[in-house]
Short mmCIF file of C-alpha atoms and ligand atoms in Angstrom, two decimals:
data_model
loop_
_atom_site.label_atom_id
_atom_site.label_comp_id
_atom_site.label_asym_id
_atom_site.label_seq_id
_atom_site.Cartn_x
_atom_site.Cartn_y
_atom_site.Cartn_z
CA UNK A 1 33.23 25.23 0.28
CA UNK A 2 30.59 24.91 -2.37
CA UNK A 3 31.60 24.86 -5.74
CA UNK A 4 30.00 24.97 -9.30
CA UNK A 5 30.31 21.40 -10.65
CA UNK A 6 29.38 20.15 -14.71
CA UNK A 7 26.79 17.30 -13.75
CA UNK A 8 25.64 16.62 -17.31
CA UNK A 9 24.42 17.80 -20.87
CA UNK A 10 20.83 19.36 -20.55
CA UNK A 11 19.44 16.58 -23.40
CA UNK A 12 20.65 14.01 -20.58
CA UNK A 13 17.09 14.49 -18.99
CA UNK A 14 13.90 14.07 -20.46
CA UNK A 15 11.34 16.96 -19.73
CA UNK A 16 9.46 16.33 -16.65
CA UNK A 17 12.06 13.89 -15.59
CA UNK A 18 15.37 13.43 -13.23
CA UNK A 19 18.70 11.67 -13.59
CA UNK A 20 20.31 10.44 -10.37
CA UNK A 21 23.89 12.53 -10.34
CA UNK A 22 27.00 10.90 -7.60
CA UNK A 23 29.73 13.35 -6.85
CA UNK A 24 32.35 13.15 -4.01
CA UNK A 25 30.29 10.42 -2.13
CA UNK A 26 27.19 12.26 -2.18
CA UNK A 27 24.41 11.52 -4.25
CA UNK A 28 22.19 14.09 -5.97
CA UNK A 29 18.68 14.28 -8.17
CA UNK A 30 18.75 16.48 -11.32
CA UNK A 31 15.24 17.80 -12.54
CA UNK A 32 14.06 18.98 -16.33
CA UNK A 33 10.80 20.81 -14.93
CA UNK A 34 7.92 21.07 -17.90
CA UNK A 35 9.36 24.94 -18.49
CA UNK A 36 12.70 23.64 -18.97
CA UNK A 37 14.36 24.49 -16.10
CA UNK A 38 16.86 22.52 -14.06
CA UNK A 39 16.86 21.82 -10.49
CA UNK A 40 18.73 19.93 -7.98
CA UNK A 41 18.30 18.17 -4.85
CA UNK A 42 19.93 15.28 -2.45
CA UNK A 43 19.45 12.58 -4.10
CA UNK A 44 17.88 10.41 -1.49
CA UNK A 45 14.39 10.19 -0.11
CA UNK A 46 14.20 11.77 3.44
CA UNK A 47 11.92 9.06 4.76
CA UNK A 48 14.18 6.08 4.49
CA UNK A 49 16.67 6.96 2.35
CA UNK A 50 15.59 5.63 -1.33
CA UNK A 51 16.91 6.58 -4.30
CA UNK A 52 14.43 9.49 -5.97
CA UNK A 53 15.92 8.56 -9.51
CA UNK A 54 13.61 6.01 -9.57
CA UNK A 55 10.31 8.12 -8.40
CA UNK A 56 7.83 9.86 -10.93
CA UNK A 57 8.42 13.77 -11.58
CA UNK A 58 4.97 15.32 -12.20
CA UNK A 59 5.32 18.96 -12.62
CA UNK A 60 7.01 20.77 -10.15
CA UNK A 61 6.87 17.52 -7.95
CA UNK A 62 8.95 14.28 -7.21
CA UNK A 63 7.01 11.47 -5.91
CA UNK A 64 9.15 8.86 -4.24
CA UNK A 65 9.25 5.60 -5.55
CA UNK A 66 9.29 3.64 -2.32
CA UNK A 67 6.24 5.16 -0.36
CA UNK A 68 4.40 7.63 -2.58
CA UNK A 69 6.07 10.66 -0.31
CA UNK A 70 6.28 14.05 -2.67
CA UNK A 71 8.87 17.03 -2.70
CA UNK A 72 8.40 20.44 -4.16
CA UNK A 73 11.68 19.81 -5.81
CA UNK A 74 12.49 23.59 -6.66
CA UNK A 75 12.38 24.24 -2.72
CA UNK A 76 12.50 20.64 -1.37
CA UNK A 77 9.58 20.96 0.44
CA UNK A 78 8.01 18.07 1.91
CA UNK A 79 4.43 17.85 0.05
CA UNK A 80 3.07 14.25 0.71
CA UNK A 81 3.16 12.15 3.86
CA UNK A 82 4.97 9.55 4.93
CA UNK A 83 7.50 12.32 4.01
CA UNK A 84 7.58 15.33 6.63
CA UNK A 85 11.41 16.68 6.48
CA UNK A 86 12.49 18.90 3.71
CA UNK A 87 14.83 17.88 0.84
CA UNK A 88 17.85 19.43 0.29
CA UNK A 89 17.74 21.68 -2.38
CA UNK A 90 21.31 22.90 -4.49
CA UNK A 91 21.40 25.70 -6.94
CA UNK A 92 21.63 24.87 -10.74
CA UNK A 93 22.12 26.44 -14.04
CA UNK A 94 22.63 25.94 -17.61
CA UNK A 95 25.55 26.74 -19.50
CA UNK A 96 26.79 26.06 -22.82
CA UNK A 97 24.06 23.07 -23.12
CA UNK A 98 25.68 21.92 -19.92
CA UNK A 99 23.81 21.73 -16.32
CA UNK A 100 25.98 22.69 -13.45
CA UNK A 101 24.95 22.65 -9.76
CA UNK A 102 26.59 23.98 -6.73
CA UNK A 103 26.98 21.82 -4.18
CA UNK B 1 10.96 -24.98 15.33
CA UNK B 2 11.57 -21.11 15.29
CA UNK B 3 8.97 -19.01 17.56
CA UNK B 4 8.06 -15.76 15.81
CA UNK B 5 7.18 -12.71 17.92
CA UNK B 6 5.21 -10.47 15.90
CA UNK B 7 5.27 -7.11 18.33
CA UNK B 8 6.94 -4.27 17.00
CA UNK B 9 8.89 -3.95 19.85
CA UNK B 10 9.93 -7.66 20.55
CA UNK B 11 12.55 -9.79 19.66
CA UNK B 12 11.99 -10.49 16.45
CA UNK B 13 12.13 -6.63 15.48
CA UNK B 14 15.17 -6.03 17.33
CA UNK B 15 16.86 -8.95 15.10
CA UNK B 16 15.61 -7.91 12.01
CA UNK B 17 17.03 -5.12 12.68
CA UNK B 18 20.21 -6.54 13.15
CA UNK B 19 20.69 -8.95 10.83
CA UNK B 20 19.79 -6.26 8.02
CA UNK B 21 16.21 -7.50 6.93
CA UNK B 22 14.86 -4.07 8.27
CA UNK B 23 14.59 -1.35 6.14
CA UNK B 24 16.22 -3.07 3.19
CA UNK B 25 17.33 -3.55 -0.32
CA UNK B 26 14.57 -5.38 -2.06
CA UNK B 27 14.46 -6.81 -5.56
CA UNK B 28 12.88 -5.14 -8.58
CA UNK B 29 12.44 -6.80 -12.13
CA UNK B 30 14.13 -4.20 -14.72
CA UNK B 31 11.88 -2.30 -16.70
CA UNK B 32 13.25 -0.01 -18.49
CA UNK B 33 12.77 3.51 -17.57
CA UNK B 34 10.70 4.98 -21.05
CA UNK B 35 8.68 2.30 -20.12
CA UNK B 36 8.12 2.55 -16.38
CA UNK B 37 7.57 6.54 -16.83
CA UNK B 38 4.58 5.63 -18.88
CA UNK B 39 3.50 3.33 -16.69
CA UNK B 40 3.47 5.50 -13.86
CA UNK B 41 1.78 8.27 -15.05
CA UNK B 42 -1.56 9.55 -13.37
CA UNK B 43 -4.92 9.93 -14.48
CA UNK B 44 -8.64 10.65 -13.41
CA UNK B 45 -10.65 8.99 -15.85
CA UNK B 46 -10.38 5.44 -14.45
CA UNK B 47 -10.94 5.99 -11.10
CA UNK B 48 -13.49 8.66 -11.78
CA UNK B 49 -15.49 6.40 -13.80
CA UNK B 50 -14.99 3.46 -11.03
CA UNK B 51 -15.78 6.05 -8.36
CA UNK B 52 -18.96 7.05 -9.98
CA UNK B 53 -20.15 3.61 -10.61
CA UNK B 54 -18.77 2.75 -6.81
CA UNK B 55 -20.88 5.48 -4.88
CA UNK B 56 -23.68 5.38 -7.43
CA UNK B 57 -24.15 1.57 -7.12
CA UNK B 58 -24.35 1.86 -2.99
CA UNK B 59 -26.68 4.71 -3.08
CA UNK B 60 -28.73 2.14 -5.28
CA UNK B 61 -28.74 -0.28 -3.23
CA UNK B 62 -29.07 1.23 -0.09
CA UNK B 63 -32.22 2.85 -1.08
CA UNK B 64 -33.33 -0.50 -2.09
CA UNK B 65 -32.38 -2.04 0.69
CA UNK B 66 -34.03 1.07 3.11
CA UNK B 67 -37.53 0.66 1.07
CA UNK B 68 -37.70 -3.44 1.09
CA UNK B 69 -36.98 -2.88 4.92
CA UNK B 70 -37.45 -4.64 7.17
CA UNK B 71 -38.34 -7.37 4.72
CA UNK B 72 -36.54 -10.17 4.19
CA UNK B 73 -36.43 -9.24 0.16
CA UNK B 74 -34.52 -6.13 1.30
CA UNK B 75 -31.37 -8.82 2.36
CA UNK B 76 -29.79 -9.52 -1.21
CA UNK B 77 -29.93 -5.47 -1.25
CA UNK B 78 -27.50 -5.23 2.12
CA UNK B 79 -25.95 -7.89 1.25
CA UNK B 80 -23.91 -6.17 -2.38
CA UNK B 81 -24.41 -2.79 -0.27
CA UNK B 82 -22.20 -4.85 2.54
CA UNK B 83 -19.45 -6.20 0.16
CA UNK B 84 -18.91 -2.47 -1.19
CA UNK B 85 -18.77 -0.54 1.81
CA UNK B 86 -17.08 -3.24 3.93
CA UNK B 87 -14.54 -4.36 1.39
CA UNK B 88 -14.59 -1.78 -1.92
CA UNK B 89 -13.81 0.53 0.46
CA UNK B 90 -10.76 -1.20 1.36
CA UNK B 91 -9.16 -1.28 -1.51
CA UNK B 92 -10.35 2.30 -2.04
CA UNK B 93 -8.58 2.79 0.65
CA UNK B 94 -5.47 1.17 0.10
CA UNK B 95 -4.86 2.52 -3.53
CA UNK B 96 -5.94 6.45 -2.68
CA UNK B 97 -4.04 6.15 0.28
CA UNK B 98 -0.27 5.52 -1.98
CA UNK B 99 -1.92 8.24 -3.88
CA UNK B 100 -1.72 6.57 -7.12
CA UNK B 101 -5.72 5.77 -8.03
CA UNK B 102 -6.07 9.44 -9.51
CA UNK B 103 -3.99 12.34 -10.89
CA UNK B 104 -5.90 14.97 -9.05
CA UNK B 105 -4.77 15.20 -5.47
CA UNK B 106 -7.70 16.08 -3.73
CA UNK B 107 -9.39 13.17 -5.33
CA UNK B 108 -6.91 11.11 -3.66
CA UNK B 109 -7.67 12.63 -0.52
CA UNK B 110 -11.65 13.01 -0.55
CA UNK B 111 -12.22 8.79 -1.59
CA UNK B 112 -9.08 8.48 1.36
CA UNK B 113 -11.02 9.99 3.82
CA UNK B 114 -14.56 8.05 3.04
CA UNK B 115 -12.93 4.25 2.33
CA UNK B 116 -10.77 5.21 5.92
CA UNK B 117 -14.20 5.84 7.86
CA UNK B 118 -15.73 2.80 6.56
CA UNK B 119 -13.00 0.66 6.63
CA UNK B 120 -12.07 2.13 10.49
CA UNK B 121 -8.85 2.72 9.78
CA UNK B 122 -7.85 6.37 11.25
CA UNK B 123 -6.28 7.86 7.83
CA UNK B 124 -3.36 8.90 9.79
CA UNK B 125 -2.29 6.15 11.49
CA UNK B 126 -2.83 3.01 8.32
CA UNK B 127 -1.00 5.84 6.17
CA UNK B 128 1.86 5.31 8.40
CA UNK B 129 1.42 1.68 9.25
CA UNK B 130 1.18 0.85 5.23
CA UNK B 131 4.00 2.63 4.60
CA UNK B 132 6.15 -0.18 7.16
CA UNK B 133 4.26 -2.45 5.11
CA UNK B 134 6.16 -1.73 2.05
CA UNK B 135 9.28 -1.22 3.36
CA UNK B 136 9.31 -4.42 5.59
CA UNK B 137 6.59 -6.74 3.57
CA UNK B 138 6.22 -10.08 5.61
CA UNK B 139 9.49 -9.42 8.15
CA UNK B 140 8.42 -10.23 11.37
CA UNK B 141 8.61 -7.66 14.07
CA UNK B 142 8.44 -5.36 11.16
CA UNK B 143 5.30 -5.38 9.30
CA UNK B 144 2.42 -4.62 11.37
CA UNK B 145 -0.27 -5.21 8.82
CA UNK B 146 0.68 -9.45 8.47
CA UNK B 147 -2.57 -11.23 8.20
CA UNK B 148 -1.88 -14.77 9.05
CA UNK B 149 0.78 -14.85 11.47
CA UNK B 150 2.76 -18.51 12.24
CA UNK B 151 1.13 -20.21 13.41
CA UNK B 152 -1.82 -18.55 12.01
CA UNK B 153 -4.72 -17.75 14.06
CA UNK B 154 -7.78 -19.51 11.97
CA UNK B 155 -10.39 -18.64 14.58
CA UNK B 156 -9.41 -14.70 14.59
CA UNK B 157 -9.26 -14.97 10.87
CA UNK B 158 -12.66 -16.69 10.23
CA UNK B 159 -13.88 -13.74 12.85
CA UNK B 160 -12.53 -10.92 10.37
CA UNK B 161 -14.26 -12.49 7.22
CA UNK B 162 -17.64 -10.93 9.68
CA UNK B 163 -15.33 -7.98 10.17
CA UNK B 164 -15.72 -8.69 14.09
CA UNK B 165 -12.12 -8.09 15.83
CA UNK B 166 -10.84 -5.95 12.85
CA UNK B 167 -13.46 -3.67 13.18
CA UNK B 168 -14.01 -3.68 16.95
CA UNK B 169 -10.10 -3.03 17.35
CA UNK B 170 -10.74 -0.02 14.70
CA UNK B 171 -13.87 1.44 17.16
CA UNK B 172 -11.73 0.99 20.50
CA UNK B 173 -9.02 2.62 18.51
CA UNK B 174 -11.06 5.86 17.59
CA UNK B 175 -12.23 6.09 21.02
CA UNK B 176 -8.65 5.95 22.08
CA UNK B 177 -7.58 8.62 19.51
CA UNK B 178 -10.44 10.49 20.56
CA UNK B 179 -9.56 10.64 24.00
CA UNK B 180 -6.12 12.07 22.68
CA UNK B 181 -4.51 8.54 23.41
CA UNK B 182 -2.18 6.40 20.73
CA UNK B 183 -1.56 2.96 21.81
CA UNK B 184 2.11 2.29 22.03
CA UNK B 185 2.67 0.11 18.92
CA UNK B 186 0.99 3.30 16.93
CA UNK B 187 3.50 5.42 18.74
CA UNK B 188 6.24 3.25 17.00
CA UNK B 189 5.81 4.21 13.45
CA UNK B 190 3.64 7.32 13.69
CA UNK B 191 6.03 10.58 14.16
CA UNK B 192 4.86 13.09 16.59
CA UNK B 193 4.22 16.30 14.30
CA UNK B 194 1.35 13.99 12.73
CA UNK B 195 -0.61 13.00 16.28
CA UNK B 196 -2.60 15.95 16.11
CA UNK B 197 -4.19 14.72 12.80
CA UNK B 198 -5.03 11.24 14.28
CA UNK B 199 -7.11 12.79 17.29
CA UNK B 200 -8.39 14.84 15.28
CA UNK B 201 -10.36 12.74 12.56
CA UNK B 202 -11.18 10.03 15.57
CA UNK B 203 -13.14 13.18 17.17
CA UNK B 204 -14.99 13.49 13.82
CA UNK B 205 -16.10 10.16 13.03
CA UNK B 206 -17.67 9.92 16.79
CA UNK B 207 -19.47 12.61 16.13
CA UNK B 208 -21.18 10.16 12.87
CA UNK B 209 -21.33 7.14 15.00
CA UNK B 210 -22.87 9.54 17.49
CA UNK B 211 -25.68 10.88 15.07
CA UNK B 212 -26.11 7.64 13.46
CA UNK B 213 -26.86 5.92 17.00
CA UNK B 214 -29.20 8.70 17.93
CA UNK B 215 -31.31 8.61 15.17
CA UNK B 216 -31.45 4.74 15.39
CA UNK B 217 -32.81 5.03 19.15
CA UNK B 218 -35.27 7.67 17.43
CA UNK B 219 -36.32 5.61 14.81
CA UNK B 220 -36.52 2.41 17.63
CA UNK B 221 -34.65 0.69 14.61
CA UNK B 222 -31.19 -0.79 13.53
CA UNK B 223 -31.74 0.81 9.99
CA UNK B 224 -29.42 3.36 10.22
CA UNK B 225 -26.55 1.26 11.16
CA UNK B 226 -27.40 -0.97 8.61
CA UNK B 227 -26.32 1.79 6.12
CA UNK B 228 -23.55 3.39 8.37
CA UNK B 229 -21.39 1.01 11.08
CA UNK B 230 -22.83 -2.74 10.48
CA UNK B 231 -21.90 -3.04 6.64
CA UNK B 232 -18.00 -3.17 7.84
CA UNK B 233 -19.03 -6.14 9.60
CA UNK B 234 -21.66 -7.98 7.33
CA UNK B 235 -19.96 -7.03 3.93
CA UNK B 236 -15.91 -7.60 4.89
CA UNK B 237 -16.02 -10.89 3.46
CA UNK B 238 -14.55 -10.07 0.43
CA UNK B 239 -11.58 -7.96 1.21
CA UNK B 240 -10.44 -10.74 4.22
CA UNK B 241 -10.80 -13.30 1.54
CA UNK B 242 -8.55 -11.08 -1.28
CA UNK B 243 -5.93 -10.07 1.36
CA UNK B 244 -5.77 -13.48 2.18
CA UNK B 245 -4.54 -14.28 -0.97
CA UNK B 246 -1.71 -11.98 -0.49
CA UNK B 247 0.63 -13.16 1.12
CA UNK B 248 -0.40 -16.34 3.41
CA UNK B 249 1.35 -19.66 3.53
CA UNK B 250 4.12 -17.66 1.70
CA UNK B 251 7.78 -17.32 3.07
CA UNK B 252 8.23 -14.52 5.53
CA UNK B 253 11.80 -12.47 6.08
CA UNK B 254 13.03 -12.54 2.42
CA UNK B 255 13.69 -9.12 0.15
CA UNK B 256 12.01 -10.31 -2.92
CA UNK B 257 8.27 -9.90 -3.28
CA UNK B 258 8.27 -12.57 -5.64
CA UNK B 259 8.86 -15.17 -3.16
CA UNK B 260 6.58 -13.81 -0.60
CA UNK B 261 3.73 -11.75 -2.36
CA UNK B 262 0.88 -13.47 -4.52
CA UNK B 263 -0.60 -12.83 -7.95
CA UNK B 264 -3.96 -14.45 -8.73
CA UNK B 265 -6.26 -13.57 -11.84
CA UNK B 266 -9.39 -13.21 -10.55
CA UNK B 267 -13.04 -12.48 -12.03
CA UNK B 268 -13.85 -9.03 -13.28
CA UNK B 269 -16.24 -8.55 -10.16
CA UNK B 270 -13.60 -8.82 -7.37
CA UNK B 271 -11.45 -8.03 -9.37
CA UNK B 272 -13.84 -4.12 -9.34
CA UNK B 273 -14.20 -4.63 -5.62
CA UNK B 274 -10.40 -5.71 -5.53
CA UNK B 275 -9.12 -2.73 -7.79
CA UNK B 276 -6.37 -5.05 -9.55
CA UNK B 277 -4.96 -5.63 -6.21
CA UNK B 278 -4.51 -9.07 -7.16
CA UNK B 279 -1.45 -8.16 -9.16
CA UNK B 280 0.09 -8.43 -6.01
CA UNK B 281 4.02 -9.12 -6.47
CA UNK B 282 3.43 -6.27 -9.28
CA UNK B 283 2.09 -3.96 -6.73
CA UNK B 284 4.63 -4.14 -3.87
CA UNK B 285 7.65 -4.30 -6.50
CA UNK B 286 6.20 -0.86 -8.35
CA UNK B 287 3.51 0.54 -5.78
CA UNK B 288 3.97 3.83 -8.01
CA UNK B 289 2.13 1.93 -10.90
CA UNK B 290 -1.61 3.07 -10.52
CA UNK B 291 -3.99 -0.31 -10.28
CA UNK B 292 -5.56 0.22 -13.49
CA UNK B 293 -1.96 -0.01 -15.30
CA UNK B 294 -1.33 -3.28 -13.46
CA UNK B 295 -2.34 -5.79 -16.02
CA UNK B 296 -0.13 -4.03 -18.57
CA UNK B 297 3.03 -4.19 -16.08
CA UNK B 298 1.94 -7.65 -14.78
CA UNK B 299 2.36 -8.43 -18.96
CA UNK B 300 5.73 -6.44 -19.40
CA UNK B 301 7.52 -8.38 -16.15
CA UNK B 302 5.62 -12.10 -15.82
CA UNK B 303 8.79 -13.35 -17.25
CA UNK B 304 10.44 -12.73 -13.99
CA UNK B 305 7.86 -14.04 -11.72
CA UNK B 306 6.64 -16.89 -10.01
CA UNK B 307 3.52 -18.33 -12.44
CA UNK B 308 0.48 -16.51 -10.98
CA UNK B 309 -2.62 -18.69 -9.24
CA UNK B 310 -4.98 -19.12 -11.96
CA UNK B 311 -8.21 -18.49 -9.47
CA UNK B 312 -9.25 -17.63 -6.39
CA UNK B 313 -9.94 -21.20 -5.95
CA UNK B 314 -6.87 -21.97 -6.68
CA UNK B 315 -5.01 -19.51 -4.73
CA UNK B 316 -7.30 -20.83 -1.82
CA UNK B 317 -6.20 -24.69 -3.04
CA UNK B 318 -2.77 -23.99 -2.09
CA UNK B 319 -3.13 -21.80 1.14
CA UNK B 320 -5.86 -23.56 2.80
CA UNK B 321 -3.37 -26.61 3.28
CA UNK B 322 -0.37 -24.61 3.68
CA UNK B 323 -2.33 -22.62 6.84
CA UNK B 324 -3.25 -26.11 8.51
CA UNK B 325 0.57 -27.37 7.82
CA UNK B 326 1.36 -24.16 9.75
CA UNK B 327 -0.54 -24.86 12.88
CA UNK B 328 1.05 -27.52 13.55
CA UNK B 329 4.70 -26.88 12.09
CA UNK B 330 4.88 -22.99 11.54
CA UNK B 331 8.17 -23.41 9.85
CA UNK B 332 6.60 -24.74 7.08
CA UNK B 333 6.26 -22.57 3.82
CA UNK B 334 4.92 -22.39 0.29
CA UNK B 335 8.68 -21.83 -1.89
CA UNK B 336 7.87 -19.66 -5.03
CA UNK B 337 9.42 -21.22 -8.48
CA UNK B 338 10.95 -18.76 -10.37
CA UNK B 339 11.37 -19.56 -14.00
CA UNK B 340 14.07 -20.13 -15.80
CA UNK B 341 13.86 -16.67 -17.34
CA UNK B 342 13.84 -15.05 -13.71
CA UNK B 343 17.13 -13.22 -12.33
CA UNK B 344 17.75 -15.07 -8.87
CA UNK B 345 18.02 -12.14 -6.10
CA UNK B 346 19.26 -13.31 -2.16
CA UNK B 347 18.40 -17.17 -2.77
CA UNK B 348 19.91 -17.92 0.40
CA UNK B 349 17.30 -16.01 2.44
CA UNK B 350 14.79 -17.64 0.74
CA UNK B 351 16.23 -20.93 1.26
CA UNK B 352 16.80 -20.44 5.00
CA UNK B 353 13.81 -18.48 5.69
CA UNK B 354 13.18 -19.01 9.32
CA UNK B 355 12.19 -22.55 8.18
CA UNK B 356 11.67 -25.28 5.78
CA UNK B 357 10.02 -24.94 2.82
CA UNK B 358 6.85 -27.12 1.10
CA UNK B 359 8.71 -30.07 -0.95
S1 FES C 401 11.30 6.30 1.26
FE1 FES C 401 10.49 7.97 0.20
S2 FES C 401 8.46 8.06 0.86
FE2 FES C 401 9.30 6.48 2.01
#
């Protein structure tokens, strides 16, 4: 069942940036948008399974660092071939200066 | 002596896939991530300055070329006009195709779309095929886009510096894809929700040939396909001599880019035609760095690097022999020095790769 789970302190990501988050075997992205609001996703790239940490956040996008493939990473939507399925997406909020997600 | 089979669906794919080589970890210098950030950020000033002076300079000298025609003063004129369609436009290609030459999408997409056409590459199908590139660089079975093969084919490559099988292949292909047919290597890598697209833009660029061929019978002259068709043939010189440089005489089936990726410095004219592509190892390790930040992240990770070829010359010094060596002996192998400031990464695929390397 999902539960709300601490992840990290908000000033743990830079704006327009993502921290790679590993909980329970699964590994997650974290995302500062430019408005200052956090996001999560799987952590992994859909197209062969790289590690998004590593990718460039521009906006409201995450480009993969392998290939160049882009997410909408508020709805994991697959923007940029050689990505065509969705991300995962997992709901997040800010609390006391921490970010929690639900996962 | 080990036989490589470079079909994507022979033997040699099946055991990279098995032994792990597929689809693997590779190695990546640390930079740290402030600095990488920076490096990867986007913008349109570069390219759109580059693009400018690209498009501007064939228009030039195309015109000239069209009002010296058909004397022989107009050749010089074809001849530049040649190298930038036939090989600018591959590199064009190649950098607007990971996305990375400007920060406005449909940028990207609108020099993607040109460079493909004159390159004939469908847009769909190289997007996909570069992609394997990257993830598989120089595994064979893997990488579809390997240039000189073991042993390598020198007659097929001295044919591509004229553009003549590359671009041939790349016309039979578009009739193919506009029939609604995708060869079965294509049908490897390409998924099926993106076929559509590929017969799709093959329909459209018979439709140029098609106009461009009718006006030549009209005109009772090869003029037009001196500006659109031929200059894919008469100016690919440049990029088959670059993307040479890439990766030949170089070991195949390792995970570190160092060992089987090149770095040259080059002149400031290829290097224009070239778009910094000859930061190669730099390139595959971080193909999120744009090309006009290479020479900053070449600076920030040459520490951790094989010494770069100081030429073109000199690139050509060492692969020319290494390429012969190969015909006979395709085991044979150029082995990358690291120095002694480098962090080692799977030595012992590089020191058993499929062969024995150059003493
Ligand atoms: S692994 Fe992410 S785009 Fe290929």
């Amino acid at each position: 069942m999902a539960q709300w789970i601490d992840a990290c302190a908000t000033d743990d990501i830079d704006e327009e940036d993502l921290i790679r988050f590993d909980h329970d075997g699964r590994t997650f992205a974290i995302y500062r948008s430019p408005d200052d609001e956090f996001f999560c996703t799987d952590g992994l790239c859909t197209h062969e399974q790289v590690h998004l940490v590593d990718g460039l956040v521009m906006d409201y996008v995450i480009e993969c660092p392998k290939h160049n493939g882009q997410f909408d990473y508020r709805t994991g939507e697959a923007k940029r071939a050689p990505v065509c399925v969705n991300l995962a997406t997992y709901p997040a909020k800010v609390e006391n200066g921490r970010v929690l997600i639900e996962v | 002596m080990t036989k490589r089979d470079y079909s994507l669906l022979g033997p040699d794919a099946a055991r990279a896939v098995k032994t792990g080589l597929a689809t693997a970890q590779w190695y990546h210098t640390e930079v740290p991530r402030k600095e990488m950030k920076a490096l990867m950020q986007r913008s349109d000033q570069p390219a759109v300055r580059d693009t400018i002076l690209l498009f501007g300079a064939m228009i030039l000298l195309a015109g000239l070329g069209i009002a010296l025609w058909p004397s022989p003063w107009s050749a010089p004129a074809w001849l530049a006009y040649g190298v930038l369609y036939g090989s600018a436009m591959d590199s064009r290609w190649h950098e607007c195709g990971h996305g990375t030459a400007f920060k406005t999408p449909w940028m990207n997409n609108a020099v993607y779309q040109i460079a493909s056409f004159c390159m004939v590459r469908n847009p769909v199908v190289w997007r996909w095929s570069h992609a394997r590139h990257h993830t598989d660089t120089i595994i064979v079975g893997r990488d579809p886009e390997i240039v000189a093969m073991r042993p390598p084919a020198l007659f097929r490559i001295f044919l591509n510096f004229f553009g003549i099988l590359d671009a041939l292949t790349g016309w039979k292909h578009m009739l193919q894809n506009a029939a609604g047919h995708l060869g079965p290597e294509e049908a490897d890598f390409i998924p099926e929700q993106e076929r559509p697209k590929v017969f799709r833009v093959a329909r459209i660029w018979v439709l140029i040939y098609a106009a461009t061929i009718v006006l030549a019978v009209a005109m009772q002259s090869i003029l037009p396909l001196m500006v659109i068709g031929l200059p894919r043939l008469y100016g690919a010189w440049h990029h088959v001599m670059t993307g040479i440089m890439q990766h030949a005489g170089l070991a195949d089936n390792v995970l570190d880019h160092r060992l089987n990726s090149r770095t040259v410095y080059i002149n400031p004219v290829s290097r224009f035609v070239y778009w910094n592509m000859n930061y190669h190892v730099e390139h595959h390790m971080f193909p999120m760095v744009p090309y006009h930040r290479l020479p900053e992240l070449h600076e920030k990770i040459k520490h951790d690097l094989p010494a770069p070829n100081t030429s073109i010359l000199d690139a050509y010094r060492e692969i020319w022999p290494a390429l012969k060596r190969q015909l006979r002996y395709e085991d044979y192998f150029l082995k990358r020095e690291l120095p002694g400031t480098a962090r080692p990464y799977r030595e012992d695929l590089h020191a058993e790769a499929l062969g024995v390397p150059a003493e």
